[in-house]
CSV table of C-alpha atoms in Angstrom, one decimal:
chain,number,residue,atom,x,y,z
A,1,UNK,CA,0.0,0.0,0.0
A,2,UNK,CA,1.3,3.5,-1.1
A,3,UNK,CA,2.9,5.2,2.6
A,4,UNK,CA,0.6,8.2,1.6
A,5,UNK,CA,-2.3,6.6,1.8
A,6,UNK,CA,-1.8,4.7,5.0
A,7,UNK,CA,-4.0,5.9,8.1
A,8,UNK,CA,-3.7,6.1,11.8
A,9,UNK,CA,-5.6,3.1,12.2
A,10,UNK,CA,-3.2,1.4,9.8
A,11,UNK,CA,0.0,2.5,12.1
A,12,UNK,CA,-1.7,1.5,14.8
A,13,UNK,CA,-2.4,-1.9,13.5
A,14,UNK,CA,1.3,-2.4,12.2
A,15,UNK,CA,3.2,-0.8,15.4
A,16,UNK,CA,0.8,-4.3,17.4
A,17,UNK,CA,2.3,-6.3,15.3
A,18,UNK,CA,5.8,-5.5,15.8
A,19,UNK,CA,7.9,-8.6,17.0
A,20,UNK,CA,11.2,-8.8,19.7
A,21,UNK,CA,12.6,-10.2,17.1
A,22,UNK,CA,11.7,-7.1,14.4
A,23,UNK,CA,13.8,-5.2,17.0
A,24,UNK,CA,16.8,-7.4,17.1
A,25,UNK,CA,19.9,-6.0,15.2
A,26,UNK,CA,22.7,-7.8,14.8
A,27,UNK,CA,25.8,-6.5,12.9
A,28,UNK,CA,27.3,-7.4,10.2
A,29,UNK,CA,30.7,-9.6,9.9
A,30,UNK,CA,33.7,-7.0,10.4
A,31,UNK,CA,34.8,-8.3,6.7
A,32,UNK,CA,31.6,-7.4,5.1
A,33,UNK,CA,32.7,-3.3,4.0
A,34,UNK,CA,35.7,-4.4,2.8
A,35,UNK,CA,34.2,-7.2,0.8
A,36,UNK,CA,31.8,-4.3,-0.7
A,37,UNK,CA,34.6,-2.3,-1.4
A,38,UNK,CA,36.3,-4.8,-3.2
A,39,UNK,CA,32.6,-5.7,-5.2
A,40,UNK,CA,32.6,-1.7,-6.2
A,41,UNK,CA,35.4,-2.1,-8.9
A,42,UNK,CA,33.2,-4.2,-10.9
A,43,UNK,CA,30.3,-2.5,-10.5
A,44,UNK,CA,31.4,0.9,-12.0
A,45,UNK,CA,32.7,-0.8,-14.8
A,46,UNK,CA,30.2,-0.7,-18.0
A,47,UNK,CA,28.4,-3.1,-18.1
A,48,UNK,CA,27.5,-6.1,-20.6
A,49,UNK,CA,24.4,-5.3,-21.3
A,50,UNK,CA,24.5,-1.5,-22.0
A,51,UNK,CA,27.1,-2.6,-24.9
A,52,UNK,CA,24.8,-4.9,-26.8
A,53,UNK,CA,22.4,-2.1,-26.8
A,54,UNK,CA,23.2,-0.7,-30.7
A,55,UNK,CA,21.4,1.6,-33.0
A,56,UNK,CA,19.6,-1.1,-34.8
A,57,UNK,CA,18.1,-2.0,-31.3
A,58,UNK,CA,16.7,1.4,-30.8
A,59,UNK,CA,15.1,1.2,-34.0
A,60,UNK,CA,11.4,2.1,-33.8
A,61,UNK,CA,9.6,-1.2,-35.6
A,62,UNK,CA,7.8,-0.4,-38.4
A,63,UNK,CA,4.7,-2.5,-37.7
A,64,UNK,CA,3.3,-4.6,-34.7
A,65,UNK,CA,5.5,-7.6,-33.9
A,66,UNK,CA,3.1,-10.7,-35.1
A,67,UNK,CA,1.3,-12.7,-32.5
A,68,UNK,CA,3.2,-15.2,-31.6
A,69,UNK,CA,1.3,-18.5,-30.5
A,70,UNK,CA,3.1,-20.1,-27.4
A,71,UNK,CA,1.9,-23.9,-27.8
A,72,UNK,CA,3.6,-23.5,-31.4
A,73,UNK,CA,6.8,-21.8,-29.9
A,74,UNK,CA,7.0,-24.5,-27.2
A,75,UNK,CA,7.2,-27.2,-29.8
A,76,UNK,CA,10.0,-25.4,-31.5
A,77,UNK,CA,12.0,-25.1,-28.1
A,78,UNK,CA,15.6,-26.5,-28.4
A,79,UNK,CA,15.7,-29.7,-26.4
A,80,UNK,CA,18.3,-29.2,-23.8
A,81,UNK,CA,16.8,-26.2,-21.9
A,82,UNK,CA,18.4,-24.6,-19.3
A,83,UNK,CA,17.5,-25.0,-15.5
A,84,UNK,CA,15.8,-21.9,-14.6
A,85,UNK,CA,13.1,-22.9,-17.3
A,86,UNK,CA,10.4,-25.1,-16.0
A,87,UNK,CA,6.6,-26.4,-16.2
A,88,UNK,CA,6.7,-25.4,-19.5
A,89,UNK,CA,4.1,-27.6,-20.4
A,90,UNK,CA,1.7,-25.7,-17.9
A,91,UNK,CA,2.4,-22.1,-19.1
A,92,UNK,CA,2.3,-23.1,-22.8
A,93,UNK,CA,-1.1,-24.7,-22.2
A,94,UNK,CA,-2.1,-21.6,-19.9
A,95,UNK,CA,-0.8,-19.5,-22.7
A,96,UNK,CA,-1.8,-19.0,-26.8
A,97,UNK,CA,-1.3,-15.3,-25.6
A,98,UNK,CA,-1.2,-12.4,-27.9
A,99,UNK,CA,1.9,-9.6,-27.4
A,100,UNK,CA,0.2,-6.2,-28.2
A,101,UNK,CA,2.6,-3.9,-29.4
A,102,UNK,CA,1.4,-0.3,-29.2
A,103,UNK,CA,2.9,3.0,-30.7
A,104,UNK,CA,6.1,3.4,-28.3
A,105,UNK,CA,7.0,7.3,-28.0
A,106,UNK,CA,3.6,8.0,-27.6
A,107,UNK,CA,3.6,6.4,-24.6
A,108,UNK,CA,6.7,7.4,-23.1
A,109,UNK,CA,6.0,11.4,-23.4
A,110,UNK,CA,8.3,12.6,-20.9
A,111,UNK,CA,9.6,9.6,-19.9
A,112,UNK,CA,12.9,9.9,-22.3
A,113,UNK,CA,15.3,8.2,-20.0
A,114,UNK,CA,13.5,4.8,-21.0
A,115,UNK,CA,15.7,2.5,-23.5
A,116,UNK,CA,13.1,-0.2,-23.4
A,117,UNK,CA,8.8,0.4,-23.1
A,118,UNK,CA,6.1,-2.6,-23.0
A,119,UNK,CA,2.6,-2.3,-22.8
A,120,UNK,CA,1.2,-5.2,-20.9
A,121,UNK,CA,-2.4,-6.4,-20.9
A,122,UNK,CA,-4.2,-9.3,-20.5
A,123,UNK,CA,-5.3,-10.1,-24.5
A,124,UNK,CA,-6.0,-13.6,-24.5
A,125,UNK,CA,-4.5,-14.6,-21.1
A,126,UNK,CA,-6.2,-17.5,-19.0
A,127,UNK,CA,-6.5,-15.3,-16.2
A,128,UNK,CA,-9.0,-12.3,-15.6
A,129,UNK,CA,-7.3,-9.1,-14.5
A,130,UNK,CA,-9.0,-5.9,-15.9
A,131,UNK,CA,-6.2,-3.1,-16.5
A,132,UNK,CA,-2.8,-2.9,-18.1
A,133,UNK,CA,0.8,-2.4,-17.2
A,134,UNK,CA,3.4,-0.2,-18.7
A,135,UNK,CA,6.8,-1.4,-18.4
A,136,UNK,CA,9.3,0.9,-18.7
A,137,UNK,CA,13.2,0.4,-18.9
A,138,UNK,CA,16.1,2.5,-17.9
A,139,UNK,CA,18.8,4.0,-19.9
A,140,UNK,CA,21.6,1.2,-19.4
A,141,UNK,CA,18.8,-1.2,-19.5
A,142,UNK,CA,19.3,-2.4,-15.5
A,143,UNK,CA,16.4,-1.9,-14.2
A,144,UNK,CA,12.5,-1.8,-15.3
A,145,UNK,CA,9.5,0.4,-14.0
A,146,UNK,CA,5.8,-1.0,-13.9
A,147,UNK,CA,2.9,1.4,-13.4
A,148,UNK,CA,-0.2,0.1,-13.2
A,149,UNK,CA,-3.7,1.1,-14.7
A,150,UNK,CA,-5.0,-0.5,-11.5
A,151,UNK,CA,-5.0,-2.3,-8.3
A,152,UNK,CA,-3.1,-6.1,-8.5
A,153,UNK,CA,-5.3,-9.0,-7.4
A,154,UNK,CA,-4.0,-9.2,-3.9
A,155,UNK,CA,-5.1,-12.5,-3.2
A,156,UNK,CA,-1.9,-14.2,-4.3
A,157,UNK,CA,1.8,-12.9,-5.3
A,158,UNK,CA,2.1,-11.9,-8.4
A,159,UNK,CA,5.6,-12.6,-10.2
A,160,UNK,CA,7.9,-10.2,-12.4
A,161,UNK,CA,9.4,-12.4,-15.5
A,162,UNK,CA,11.5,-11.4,-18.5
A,163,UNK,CA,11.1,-14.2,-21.0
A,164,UNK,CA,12.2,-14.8,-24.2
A,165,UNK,CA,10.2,-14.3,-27.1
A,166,UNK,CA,10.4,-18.0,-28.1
A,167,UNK,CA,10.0,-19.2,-24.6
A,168,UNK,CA,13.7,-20.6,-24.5
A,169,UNK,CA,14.6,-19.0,-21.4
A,170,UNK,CA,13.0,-16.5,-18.2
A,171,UNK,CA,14.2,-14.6,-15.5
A,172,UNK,CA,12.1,-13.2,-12.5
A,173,UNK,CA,12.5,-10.3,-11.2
A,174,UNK,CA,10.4,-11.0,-8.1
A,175,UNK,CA,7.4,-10.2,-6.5
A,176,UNK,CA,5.1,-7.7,-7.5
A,177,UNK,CA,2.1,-5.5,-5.4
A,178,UNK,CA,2.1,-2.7,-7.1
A,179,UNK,CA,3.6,0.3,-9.4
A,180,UNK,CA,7.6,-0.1,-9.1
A,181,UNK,CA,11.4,-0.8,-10.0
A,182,UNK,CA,12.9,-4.1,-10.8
A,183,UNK,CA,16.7,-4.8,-11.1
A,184,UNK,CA,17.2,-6.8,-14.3
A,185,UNK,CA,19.4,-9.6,-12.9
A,186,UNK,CA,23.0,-9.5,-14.6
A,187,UNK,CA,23.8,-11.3,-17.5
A,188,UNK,CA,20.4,-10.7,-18.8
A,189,UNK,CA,19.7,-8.9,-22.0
A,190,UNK,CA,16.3,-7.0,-22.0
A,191,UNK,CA,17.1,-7.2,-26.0
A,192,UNK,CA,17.0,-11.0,-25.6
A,193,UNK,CA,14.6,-11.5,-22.8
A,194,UNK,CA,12.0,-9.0,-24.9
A,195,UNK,CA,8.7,-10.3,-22.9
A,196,UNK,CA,7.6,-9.0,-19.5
A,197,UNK,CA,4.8,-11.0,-18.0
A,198,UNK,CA,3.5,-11.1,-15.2
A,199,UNK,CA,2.2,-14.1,-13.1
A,200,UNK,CA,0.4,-15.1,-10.2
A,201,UNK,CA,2.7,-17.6,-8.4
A,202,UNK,CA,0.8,-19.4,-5.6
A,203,UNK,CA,2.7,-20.1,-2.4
A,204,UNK,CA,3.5,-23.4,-2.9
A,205,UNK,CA,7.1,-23.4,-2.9
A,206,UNK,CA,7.4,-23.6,-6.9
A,207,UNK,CA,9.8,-21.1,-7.8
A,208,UNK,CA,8.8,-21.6,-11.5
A,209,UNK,CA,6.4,-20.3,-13.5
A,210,UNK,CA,3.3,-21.2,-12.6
A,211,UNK,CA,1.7,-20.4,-16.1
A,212,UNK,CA,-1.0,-18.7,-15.1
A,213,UNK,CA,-0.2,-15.1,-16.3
A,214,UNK,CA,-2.3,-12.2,-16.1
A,215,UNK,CA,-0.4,-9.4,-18.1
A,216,UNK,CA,2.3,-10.1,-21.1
A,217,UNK,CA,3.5,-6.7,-23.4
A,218,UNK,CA,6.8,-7.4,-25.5
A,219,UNK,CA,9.5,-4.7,-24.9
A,220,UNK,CA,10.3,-2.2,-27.9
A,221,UNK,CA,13.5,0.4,-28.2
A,222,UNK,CA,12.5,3.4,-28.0
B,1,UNK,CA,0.6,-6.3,25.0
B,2,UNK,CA,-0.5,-4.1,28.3
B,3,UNK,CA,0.7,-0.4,28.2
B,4,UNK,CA,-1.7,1.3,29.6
B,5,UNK,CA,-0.7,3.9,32.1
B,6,UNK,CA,3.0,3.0,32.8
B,7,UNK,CA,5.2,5.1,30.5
B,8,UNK,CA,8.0,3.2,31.6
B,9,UNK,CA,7.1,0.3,29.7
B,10,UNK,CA,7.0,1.9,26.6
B,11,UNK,CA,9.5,0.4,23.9
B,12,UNK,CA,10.1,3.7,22.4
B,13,UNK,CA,10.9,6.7,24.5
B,14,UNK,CA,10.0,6.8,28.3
B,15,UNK,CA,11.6,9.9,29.4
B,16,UNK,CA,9.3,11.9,28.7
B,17,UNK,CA,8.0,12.3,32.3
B,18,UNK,CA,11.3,12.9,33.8
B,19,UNK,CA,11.9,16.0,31.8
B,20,UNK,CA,10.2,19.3,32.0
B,21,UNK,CA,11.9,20.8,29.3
B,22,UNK,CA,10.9,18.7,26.1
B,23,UNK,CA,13.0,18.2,23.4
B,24,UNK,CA,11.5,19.1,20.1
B,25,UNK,CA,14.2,19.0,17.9
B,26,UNK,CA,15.7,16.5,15.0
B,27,UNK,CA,17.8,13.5,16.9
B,28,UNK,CA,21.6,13.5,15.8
B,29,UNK,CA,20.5,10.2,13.8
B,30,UNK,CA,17.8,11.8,11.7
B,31,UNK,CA,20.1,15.1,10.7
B,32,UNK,CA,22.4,12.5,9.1
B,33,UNK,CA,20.2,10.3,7.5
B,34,UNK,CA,18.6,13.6,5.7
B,35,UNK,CA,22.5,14.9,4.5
B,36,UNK,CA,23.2,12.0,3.6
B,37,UNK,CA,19.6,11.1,1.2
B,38,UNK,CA,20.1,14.5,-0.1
B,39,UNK,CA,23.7,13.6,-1.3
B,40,UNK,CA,23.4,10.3,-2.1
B,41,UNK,CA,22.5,10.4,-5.7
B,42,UNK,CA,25.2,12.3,-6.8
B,43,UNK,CA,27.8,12.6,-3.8
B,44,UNK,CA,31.5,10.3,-3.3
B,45,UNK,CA,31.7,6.6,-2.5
B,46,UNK,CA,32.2,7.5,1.1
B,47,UNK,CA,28.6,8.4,1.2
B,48,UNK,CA,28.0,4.4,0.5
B,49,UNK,CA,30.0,4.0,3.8
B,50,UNK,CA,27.7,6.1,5.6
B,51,UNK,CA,25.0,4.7,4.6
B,52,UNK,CA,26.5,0.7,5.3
B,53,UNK,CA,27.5,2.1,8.7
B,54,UNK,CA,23.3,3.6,9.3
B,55,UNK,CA,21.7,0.6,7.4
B,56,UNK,CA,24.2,-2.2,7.0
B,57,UNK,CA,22.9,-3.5,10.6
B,58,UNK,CA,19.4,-3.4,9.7
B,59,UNK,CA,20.1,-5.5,6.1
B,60,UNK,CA,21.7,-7.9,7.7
B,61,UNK,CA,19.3,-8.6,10.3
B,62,UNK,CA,16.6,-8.4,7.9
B,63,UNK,CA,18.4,-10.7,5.5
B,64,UNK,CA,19.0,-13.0,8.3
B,65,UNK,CA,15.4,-13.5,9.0
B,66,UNK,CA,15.0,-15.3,5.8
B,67,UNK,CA,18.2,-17.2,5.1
B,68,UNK,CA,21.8,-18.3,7.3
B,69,UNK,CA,24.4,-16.3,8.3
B,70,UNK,CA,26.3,-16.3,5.6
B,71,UNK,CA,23.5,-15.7,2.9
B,72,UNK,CA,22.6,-12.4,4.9
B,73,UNK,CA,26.1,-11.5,5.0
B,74,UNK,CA,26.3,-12.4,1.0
B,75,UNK,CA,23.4,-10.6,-0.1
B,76,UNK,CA,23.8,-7.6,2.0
B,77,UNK,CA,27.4,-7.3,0.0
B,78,UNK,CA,24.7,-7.7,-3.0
B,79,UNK,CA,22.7,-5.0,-1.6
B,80,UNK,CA,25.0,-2.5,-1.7
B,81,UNK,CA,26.9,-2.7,-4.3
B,82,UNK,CA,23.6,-2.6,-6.3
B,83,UNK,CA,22.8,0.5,-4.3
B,84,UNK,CA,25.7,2.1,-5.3
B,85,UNK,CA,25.7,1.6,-8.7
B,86,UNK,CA,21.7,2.2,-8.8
B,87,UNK,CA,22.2,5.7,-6.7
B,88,UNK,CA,21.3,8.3,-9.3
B,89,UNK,CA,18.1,6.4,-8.9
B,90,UNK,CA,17.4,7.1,-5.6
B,91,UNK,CA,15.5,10.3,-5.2
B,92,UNK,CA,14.7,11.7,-1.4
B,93,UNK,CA,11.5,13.0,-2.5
B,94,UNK,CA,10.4,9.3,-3.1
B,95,UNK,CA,11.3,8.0,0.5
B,96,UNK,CA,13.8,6.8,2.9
B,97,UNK,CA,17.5,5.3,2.0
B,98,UNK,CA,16.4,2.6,4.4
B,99,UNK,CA,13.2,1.1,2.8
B,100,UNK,CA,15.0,1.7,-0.9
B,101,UNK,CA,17.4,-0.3,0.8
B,102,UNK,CA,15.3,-3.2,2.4
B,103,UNK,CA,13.2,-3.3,-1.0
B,104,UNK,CA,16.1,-4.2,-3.0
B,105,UNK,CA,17.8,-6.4,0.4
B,106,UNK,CA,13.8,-8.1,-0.4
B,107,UNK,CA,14.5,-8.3,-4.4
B,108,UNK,CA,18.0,-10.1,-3.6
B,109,UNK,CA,16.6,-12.7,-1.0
B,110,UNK,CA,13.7,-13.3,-3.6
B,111,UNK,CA,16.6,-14.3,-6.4
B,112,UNK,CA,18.7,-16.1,-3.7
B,113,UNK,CA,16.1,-18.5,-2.7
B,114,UNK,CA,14.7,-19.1,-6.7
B,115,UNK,CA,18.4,-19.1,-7.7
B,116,UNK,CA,19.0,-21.8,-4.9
B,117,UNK,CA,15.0,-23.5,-5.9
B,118,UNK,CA,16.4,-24.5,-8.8
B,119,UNK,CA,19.4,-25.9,-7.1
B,120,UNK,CA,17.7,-28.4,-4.4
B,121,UNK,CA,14.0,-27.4,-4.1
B,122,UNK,CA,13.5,-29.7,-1.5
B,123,UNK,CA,16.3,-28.2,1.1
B,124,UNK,CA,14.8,-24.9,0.3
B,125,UNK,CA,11.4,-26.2,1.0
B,126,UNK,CA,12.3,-28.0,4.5
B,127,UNK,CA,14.0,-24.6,5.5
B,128,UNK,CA,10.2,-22.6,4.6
B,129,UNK,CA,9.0,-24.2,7.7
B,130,UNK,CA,11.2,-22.8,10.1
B,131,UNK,CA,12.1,-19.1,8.8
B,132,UNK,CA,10.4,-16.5,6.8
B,133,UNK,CA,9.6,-17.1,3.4
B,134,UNK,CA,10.4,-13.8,0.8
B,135,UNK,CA,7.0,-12.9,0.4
B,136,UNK,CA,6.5,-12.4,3.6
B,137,UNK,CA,9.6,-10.1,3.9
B,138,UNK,CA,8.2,-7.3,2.9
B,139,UNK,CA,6.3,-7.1,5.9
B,140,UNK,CA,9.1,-7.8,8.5
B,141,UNK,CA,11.2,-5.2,6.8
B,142,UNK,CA,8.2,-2.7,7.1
B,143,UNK,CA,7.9,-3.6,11.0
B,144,UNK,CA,12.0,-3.4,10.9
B,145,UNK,CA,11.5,0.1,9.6
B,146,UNK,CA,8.7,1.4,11.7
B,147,UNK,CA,10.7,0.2,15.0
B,148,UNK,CA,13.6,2.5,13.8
B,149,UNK,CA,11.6,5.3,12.6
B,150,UNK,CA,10.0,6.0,16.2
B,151,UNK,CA,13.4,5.3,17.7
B,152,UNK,CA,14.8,8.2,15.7
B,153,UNK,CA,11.7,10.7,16.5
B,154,UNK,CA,12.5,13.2,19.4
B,155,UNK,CA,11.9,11.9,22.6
B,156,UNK,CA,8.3,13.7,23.2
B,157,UNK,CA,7.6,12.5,19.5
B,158,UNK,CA,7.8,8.7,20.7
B,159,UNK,CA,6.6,8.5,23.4
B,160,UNK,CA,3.5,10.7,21.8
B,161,UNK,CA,3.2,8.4,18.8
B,162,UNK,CA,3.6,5.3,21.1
B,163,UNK,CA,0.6,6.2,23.3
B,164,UNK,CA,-1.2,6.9,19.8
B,165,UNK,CA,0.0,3.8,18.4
B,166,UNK,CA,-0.1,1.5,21.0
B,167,UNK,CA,-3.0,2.5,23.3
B,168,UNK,CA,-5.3,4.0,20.6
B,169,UNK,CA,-5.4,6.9,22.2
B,170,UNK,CA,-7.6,10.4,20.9
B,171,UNK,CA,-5.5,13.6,21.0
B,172,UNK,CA,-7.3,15.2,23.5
B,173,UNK,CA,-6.6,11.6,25.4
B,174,UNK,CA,-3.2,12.2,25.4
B,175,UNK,CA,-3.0,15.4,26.1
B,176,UNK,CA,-4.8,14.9,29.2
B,177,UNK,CA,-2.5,12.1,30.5
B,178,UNK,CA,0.7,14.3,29.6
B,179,UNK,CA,-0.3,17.4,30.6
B,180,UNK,CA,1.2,18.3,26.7
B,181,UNK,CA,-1.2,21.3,24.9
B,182,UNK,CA,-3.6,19.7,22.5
B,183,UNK,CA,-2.1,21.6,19.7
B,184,UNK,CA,1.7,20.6,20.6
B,185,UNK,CA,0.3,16.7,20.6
B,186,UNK,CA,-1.8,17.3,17.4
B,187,UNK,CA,1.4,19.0,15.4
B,188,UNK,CA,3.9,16.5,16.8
B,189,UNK,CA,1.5,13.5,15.6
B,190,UNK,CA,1.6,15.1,12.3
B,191,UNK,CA,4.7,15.8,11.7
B,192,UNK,CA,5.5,12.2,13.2
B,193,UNK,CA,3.7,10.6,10.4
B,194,UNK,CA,5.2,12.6,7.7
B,195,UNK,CA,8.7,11.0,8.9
B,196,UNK,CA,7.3,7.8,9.6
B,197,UNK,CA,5.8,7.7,5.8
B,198,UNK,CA,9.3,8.8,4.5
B,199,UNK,CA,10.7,6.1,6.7
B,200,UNK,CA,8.9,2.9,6.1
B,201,UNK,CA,8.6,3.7,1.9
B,202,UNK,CA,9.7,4.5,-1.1
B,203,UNK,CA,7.5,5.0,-3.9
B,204,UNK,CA,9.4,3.8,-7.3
B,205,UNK,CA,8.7,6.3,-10.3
């Protein structure tokens, strides 16, 4: 829940349900600074991804990528998948989805530090969820912005995934409640991993997808 | 919990009754946290050290409520270095340093646990039963937050707040059991929950 809408009742309700154990500290190993100080090096160095970004990527496309029918992609998947792809079989069936491209710097209007933009919505996905998503990337492509047209079903988690256009590969990004930034893990190419979808991911302990998506867009350059 | 009328037993701030002359002003702690969200977007690397010698504690303890020792101490290097190199992102305006840190400590735990799903599911699924799972992180790190956001309020604040929080109290109710003016508890709630809100979120544009 956005902090500005929270009300007194709300604080009161949280500060009662404040552990010991939400007031425990306990610092960190003595190595730990130095261990960050040593990560830094690498992590002002450019990075992978912002290379692979060329001018033909930030070409605007000419016309609506085609529909591309999951069940037939899934078919077509190279047989020696790797490990973070599961239950493809369930999110294939769950999924003959449709990726609705829409006009890109229309969309984006001020938003000119986006590399990447995706309009998500729910054409043709198994699940009911009445509004849209626009995902939004940043300008060395590390990290992605959702806003909502409205509220998430709250009942479950919903899941953050980057996936490849012919369903080869995904990434999450984590759990989603409501308008906000994702990292894109490293070593993935928002180029490459073109489709944001987003999930709802009972708690069952499944770390995969669980195919039942509620909101797919494909990413375009902008 | 039982409160009611012993100040002494409240977790946050019980001086109040001891001193006559109430402090109104910032706590040492908050005046740092505010120079160094103002400066941490744009500012040196030793800002980063400022803010892993404010925050690095409450990572690590918030990492540690959903993984082992050395997992917390792993993914609070993780957290920030991705801090630092994600700082021109962080705006003040939007919230706290701390919850933009515990939202992305909550981001790394997530990918730790799927990372090590895919490893041994069924290690990671005996290990569920017994600490906190990532989804329900969010809300630990927001109780985490709170706790340190009333400890860092001036000691009338608190202990103000607390009997607001914690005993439901009205304003007039409070000021009656304080002896404080109905318009110093009415401005010091206010201006409690303004710095509560900016320390417990951060709204991502």
């Amino acid at each position: 829940m956005p902090m500005a809408d929270i009300e007194l009742k709300d604080w009161v309700e949280l500060s009662r349900s404040v552990t010991d154990e939400d007031r425990e500290r306990t610092a960190p190993p003595p190595d730990l600074w130095t261990r960050i100080e040593a990560g830094l090096g690498d992590a002002t160095a450019p990075s992978a991804t912002s290379e692979t970004l060329t001018a033909d990527d930030h070409a605007l496309p000419s016309e609506p990528t085609p529909v591309i029918d999951l069940t037939q992609e899934r078919t077509r998947r190279a047989p020696r998948a790797r490990r973070r792809v599961r239950r493809y079989a369930a999110m294939a069936a769950a999924a003959a989805a449709t990726v609705v491209v829409l006009g890109v710097s229309a969309i984006i209007g001020q938003e000119d530090t986006s590399s990447y933009i995706a309009q998500a919505t729910n054409a043709e996905l198994p699940e009911a969820f009445e509004g849209t998503a626009v995902a939004s990337v940043n300008s060395d492509a590390t990290q992605i912005s959702l806003e909502f047209s409205s509220d998430l079903p709250s009942a479950e988690p919903v899941e953050l995934w980057l996936i490849k256009p012919d369903l080869s590969d995904m990434v999450s990004l984590g759990l989603v409640q409501d308008d906000g930034t994702f990292v894109v893990p490293e070593g993935f190419d928002v180029s490459e991993y073109s489709v944001v979808d987003l999930s709802i991911e009972p708690n069952d302990g499944d770390p995969t997808h669980s195919g039942r998506s509620i909101l797919r867009g494909q990413l375009q350059s902008t | 919990m039982h409160l009611r009328g012993d100040l002494r037993a409240y977790p946050w701030g019980m001086a109040l009754l001891a001193t006559s002359e109430l402090r109104t002003e910032d706590t040492a702690h908050s005046l740092a946290v505010a120079e160094l969200e103002r400066a941490f977007a744009t500012g040196p690397e030793s800002l980063l050290r400022d803010a892993y010698d404010l925050f690095g504690s409450l990572v690590y303890s918030l990492c540690r409520r959903s993984v082992d020792d050395a997992a917390a101490a792993d993914i609070t290097q993780e957290v920030f270095i991705a801090a630092w190199k994600n700082r021109h992102r962080f705006d003040p305006a939007r919230g706290g340093l701390a919850p933009w840190l515990t939202g992305i400590a909550r981001n790394k735990v997530i990918d730790h646990f799927r990372a090590r799903g895919r490893e041994d599911r069924r290690v990671e699924q005996a290990k569920h039963a017994f600490i906190e799972s990532p989804g329900e992180l969010e809300d630990v790190a927001l109780r985490m937050l709170l706790v340190d956001a009333i400890d860092t309020l001036p000691e009338r604040a608190q202990t103000i707040i607390s009997m607001a929080f914690f005993e439901d109290l009205t304003h007039v109710e409070i000021s009656a059991r304080t002896g404080i003016p109905l318009g110093t508890v009415k401005s010091d709630i206010r201006r409690s929950l303004e710095r509560l809100r900016h320390g417990l979120g951060y709204a991502h544009g």
